[in-house]
PDB file of C-alpha atoms in Angstrom:
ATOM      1  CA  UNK A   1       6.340  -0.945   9.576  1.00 44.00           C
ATOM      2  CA  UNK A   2       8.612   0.874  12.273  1.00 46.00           C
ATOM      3  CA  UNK A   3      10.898   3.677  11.876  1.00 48.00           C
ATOM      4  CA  UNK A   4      13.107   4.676  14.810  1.00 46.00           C
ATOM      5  CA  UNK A   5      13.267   8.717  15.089  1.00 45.00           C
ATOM      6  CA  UNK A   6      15.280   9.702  18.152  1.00 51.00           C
ATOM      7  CA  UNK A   7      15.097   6.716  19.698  1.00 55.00           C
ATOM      8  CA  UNK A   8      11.469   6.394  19.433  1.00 57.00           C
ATOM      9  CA  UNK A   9       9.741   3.800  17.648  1.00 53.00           C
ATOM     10  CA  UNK A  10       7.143   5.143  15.182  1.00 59.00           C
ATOM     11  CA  UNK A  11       4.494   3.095  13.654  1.00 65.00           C
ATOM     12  CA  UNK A  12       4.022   4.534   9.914  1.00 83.00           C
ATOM     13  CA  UNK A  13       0.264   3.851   9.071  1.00 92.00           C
ATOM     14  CA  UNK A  14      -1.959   5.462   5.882  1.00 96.00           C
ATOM     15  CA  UNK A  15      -5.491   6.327   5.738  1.00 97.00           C
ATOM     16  CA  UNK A  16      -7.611   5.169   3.042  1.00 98.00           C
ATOM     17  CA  UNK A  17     -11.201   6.364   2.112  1.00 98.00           C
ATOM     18  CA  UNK A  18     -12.850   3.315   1.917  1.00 98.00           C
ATOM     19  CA  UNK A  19     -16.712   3.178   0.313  1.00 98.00           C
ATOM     20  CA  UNK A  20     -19.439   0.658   0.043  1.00 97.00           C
ATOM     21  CA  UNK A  21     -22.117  -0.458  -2.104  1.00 95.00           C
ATOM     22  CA  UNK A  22     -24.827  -2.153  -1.622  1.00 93.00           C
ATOM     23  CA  UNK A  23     -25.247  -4.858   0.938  1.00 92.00           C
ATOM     24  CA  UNK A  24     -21.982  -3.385   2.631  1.00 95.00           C
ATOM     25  CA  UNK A  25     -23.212  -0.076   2.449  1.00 95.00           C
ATOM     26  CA  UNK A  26     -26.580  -1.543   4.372  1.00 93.00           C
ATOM     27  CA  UNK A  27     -24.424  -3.918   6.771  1.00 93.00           C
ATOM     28  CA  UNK A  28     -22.112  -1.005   7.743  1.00 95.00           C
ATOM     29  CA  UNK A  29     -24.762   1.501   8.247  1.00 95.00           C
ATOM     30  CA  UNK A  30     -22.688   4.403   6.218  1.00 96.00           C
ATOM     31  CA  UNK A  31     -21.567   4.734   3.065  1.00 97.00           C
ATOM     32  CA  UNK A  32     -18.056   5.539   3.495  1.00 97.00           C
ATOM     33  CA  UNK A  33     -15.701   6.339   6.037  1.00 97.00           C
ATOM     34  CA  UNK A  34     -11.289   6.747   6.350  1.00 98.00           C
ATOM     35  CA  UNK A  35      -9.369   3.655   7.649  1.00 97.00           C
ATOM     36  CA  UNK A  36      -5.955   3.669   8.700  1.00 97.00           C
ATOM     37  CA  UNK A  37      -3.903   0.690   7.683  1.00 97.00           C
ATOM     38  CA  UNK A  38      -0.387  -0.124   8.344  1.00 95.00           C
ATOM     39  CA  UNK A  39       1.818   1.724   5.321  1.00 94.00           C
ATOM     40  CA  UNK A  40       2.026  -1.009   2.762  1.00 93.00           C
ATOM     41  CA  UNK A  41      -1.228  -2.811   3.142  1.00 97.00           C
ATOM     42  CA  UNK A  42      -2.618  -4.671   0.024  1.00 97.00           C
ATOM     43  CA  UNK A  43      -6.369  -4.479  -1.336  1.00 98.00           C
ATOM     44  CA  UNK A  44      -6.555  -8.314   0.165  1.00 97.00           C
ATOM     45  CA  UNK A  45      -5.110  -6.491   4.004  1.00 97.00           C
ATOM     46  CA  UNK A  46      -8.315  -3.797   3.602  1.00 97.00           C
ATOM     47  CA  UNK A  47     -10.743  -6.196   2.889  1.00 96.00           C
ATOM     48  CA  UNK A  48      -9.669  -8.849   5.936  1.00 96.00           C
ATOM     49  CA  UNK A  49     -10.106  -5.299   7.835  1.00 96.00           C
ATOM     50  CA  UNK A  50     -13.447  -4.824   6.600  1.00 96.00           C
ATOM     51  CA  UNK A  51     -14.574  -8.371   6.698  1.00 95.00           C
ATOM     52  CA  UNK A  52     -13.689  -9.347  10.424  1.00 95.00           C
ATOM     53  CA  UNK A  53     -16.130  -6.288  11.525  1.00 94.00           C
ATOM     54  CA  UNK A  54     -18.627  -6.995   9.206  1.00 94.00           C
ATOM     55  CA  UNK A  55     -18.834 -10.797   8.575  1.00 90.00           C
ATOM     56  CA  UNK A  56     -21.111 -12.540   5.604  1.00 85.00           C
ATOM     57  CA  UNK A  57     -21.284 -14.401   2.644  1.00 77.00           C
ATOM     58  CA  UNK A  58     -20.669 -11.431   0.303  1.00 86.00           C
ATOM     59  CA  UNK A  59     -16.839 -11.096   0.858  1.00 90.00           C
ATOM     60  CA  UNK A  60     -16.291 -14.597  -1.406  1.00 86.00           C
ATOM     61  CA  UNK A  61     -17.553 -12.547  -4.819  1.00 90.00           C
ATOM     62  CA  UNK A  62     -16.811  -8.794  -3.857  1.00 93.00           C
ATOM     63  CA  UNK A  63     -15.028  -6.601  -6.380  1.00 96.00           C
ATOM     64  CA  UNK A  64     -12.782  -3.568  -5.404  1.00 97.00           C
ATOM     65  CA  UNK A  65     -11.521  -0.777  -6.785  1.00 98.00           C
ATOM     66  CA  UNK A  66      -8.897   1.944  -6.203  1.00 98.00           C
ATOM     67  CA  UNK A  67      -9.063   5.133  -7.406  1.00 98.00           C
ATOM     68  CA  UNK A  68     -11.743   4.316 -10.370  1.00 97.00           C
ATOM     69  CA  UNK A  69     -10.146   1.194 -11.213  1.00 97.00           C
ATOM     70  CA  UNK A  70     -10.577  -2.331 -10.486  1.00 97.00           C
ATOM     71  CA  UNK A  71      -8.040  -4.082  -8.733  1.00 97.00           C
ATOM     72  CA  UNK A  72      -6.386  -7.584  -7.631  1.00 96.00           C
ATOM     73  CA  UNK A  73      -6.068  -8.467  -3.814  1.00 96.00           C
ATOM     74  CA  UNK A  74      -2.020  -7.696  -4.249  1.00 97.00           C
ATOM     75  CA  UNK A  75      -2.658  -4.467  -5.659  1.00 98.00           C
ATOM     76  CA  UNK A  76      -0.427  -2.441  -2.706  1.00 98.00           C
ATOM     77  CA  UNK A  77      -2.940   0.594  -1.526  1.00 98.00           C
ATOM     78  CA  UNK A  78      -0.948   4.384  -0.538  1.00 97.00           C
ATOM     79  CA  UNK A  79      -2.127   6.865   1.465  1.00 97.00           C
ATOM     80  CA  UNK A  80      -4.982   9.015   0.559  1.00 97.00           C
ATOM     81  CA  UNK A  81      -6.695   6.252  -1.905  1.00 98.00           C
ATOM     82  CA  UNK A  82     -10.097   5.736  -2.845  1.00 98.00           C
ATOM     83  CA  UNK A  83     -11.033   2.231  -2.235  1.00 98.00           C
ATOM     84  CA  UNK A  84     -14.672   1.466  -3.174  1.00 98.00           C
ATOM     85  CA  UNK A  85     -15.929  -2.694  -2.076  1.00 97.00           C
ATOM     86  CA  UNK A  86     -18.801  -3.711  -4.574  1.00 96.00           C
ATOM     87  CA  UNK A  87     -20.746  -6.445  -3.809  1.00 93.00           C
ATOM     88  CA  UNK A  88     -22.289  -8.559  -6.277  1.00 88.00           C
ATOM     89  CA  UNK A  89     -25.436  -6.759  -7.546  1.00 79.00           C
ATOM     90  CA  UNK A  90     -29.138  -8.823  -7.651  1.00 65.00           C
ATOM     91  CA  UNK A  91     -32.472  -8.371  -7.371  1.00 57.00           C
ATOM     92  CA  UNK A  92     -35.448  -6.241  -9.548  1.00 53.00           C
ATOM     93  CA  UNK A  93     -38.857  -6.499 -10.292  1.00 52.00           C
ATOM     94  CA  UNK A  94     -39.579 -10.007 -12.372  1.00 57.00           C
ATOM     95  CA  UNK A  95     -41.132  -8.886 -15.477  1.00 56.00           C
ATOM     96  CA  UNK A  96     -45.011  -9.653 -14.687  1.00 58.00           C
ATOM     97  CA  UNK A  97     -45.074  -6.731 -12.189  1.00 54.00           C
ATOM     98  CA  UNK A  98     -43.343  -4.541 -14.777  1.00 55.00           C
ATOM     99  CA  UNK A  99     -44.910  -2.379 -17.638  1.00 55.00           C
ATOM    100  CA  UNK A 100     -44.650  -2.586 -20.872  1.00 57.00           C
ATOM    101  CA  UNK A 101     -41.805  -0.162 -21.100  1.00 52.00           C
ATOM    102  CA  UNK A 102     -39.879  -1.522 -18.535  1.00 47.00           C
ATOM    103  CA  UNK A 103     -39.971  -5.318 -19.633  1.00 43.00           C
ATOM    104  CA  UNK A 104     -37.439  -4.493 -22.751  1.00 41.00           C
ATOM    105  CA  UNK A 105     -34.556  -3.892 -20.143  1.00 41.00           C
ATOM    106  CA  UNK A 106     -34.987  -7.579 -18.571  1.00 39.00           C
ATOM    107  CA  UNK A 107     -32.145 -10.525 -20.502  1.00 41.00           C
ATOM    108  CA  UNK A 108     -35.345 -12.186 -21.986  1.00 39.00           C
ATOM    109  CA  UNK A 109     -36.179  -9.207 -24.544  1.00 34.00           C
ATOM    110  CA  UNK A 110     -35.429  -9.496 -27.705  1.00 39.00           C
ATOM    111  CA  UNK A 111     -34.076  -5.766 -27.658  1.00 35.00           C
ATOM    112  CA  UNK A 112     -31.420  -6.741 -25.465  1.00 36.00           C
ATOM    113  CA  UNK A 113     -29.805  -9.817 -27.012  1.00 35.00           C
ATOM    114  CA  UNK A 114     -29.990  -8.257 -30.617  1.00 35.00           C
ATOM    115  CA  UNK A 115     -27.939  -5.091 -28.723  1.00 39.00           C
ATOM    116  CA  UNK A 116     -31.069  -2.671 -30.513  1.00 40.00           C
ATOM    117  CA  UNK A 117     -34.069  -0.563 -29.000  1.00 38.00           C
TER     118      UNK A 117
END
């Protein structure tokens, strides 16, 4: 958006703190940094941002939040949020290479599915 002040056309833009998680965190080699966005970007604006400088399959399943909470791509971001991109989590240890005490966190435990130790 443009405001004219004195004759002079200003550009209004925000700056976000935007953090990343896993595979993002890798791909962009920090784990955070501040991006300024035009004023009244969405969560969907950010993350076509984020995802023409970083490109890969993890964009189609990645969940965002602002400020601590989840949010939709139409969610309208202000300045000075905290935007944090999660991809999809995976991987572990498959449960042969684990001890004995570590096997009751896998989905196959009984523990697990009967929601007790």
């Amino acid at each position: 958006m443009r405001k004219a002040i004195c004759g002079v056309a200003y550009a209004f833009v925000m700056r976000v703190r935007v953090l990343y998680f896993g595979a993002l965190k890798d791909g962009f080699g920090r784990e955070g940094e501040w991006l300024e966005l035009a004023d009244g970007a969405s969560v969907a604006d950010l993350v076509r941002v984020c995802r023409e400088r970083l490109a890969g399959a993890v964009w189609d399943s990645i969940a965002v939040a602002v400020n601590r909470e989840y949010a939709q791509g139409s969610v309208l971001l202000k300045d000075g949020d905290e935007v944090a991109l999660l991809p999809p989590v995976s991987g572990g240890l498959p449960p042969e290479t684990c001890s004995p005490g570590q096997k009751k966190y896998w989905g196959s435990s009984p523990s697990l599915r009967s929601g007790s130790e």
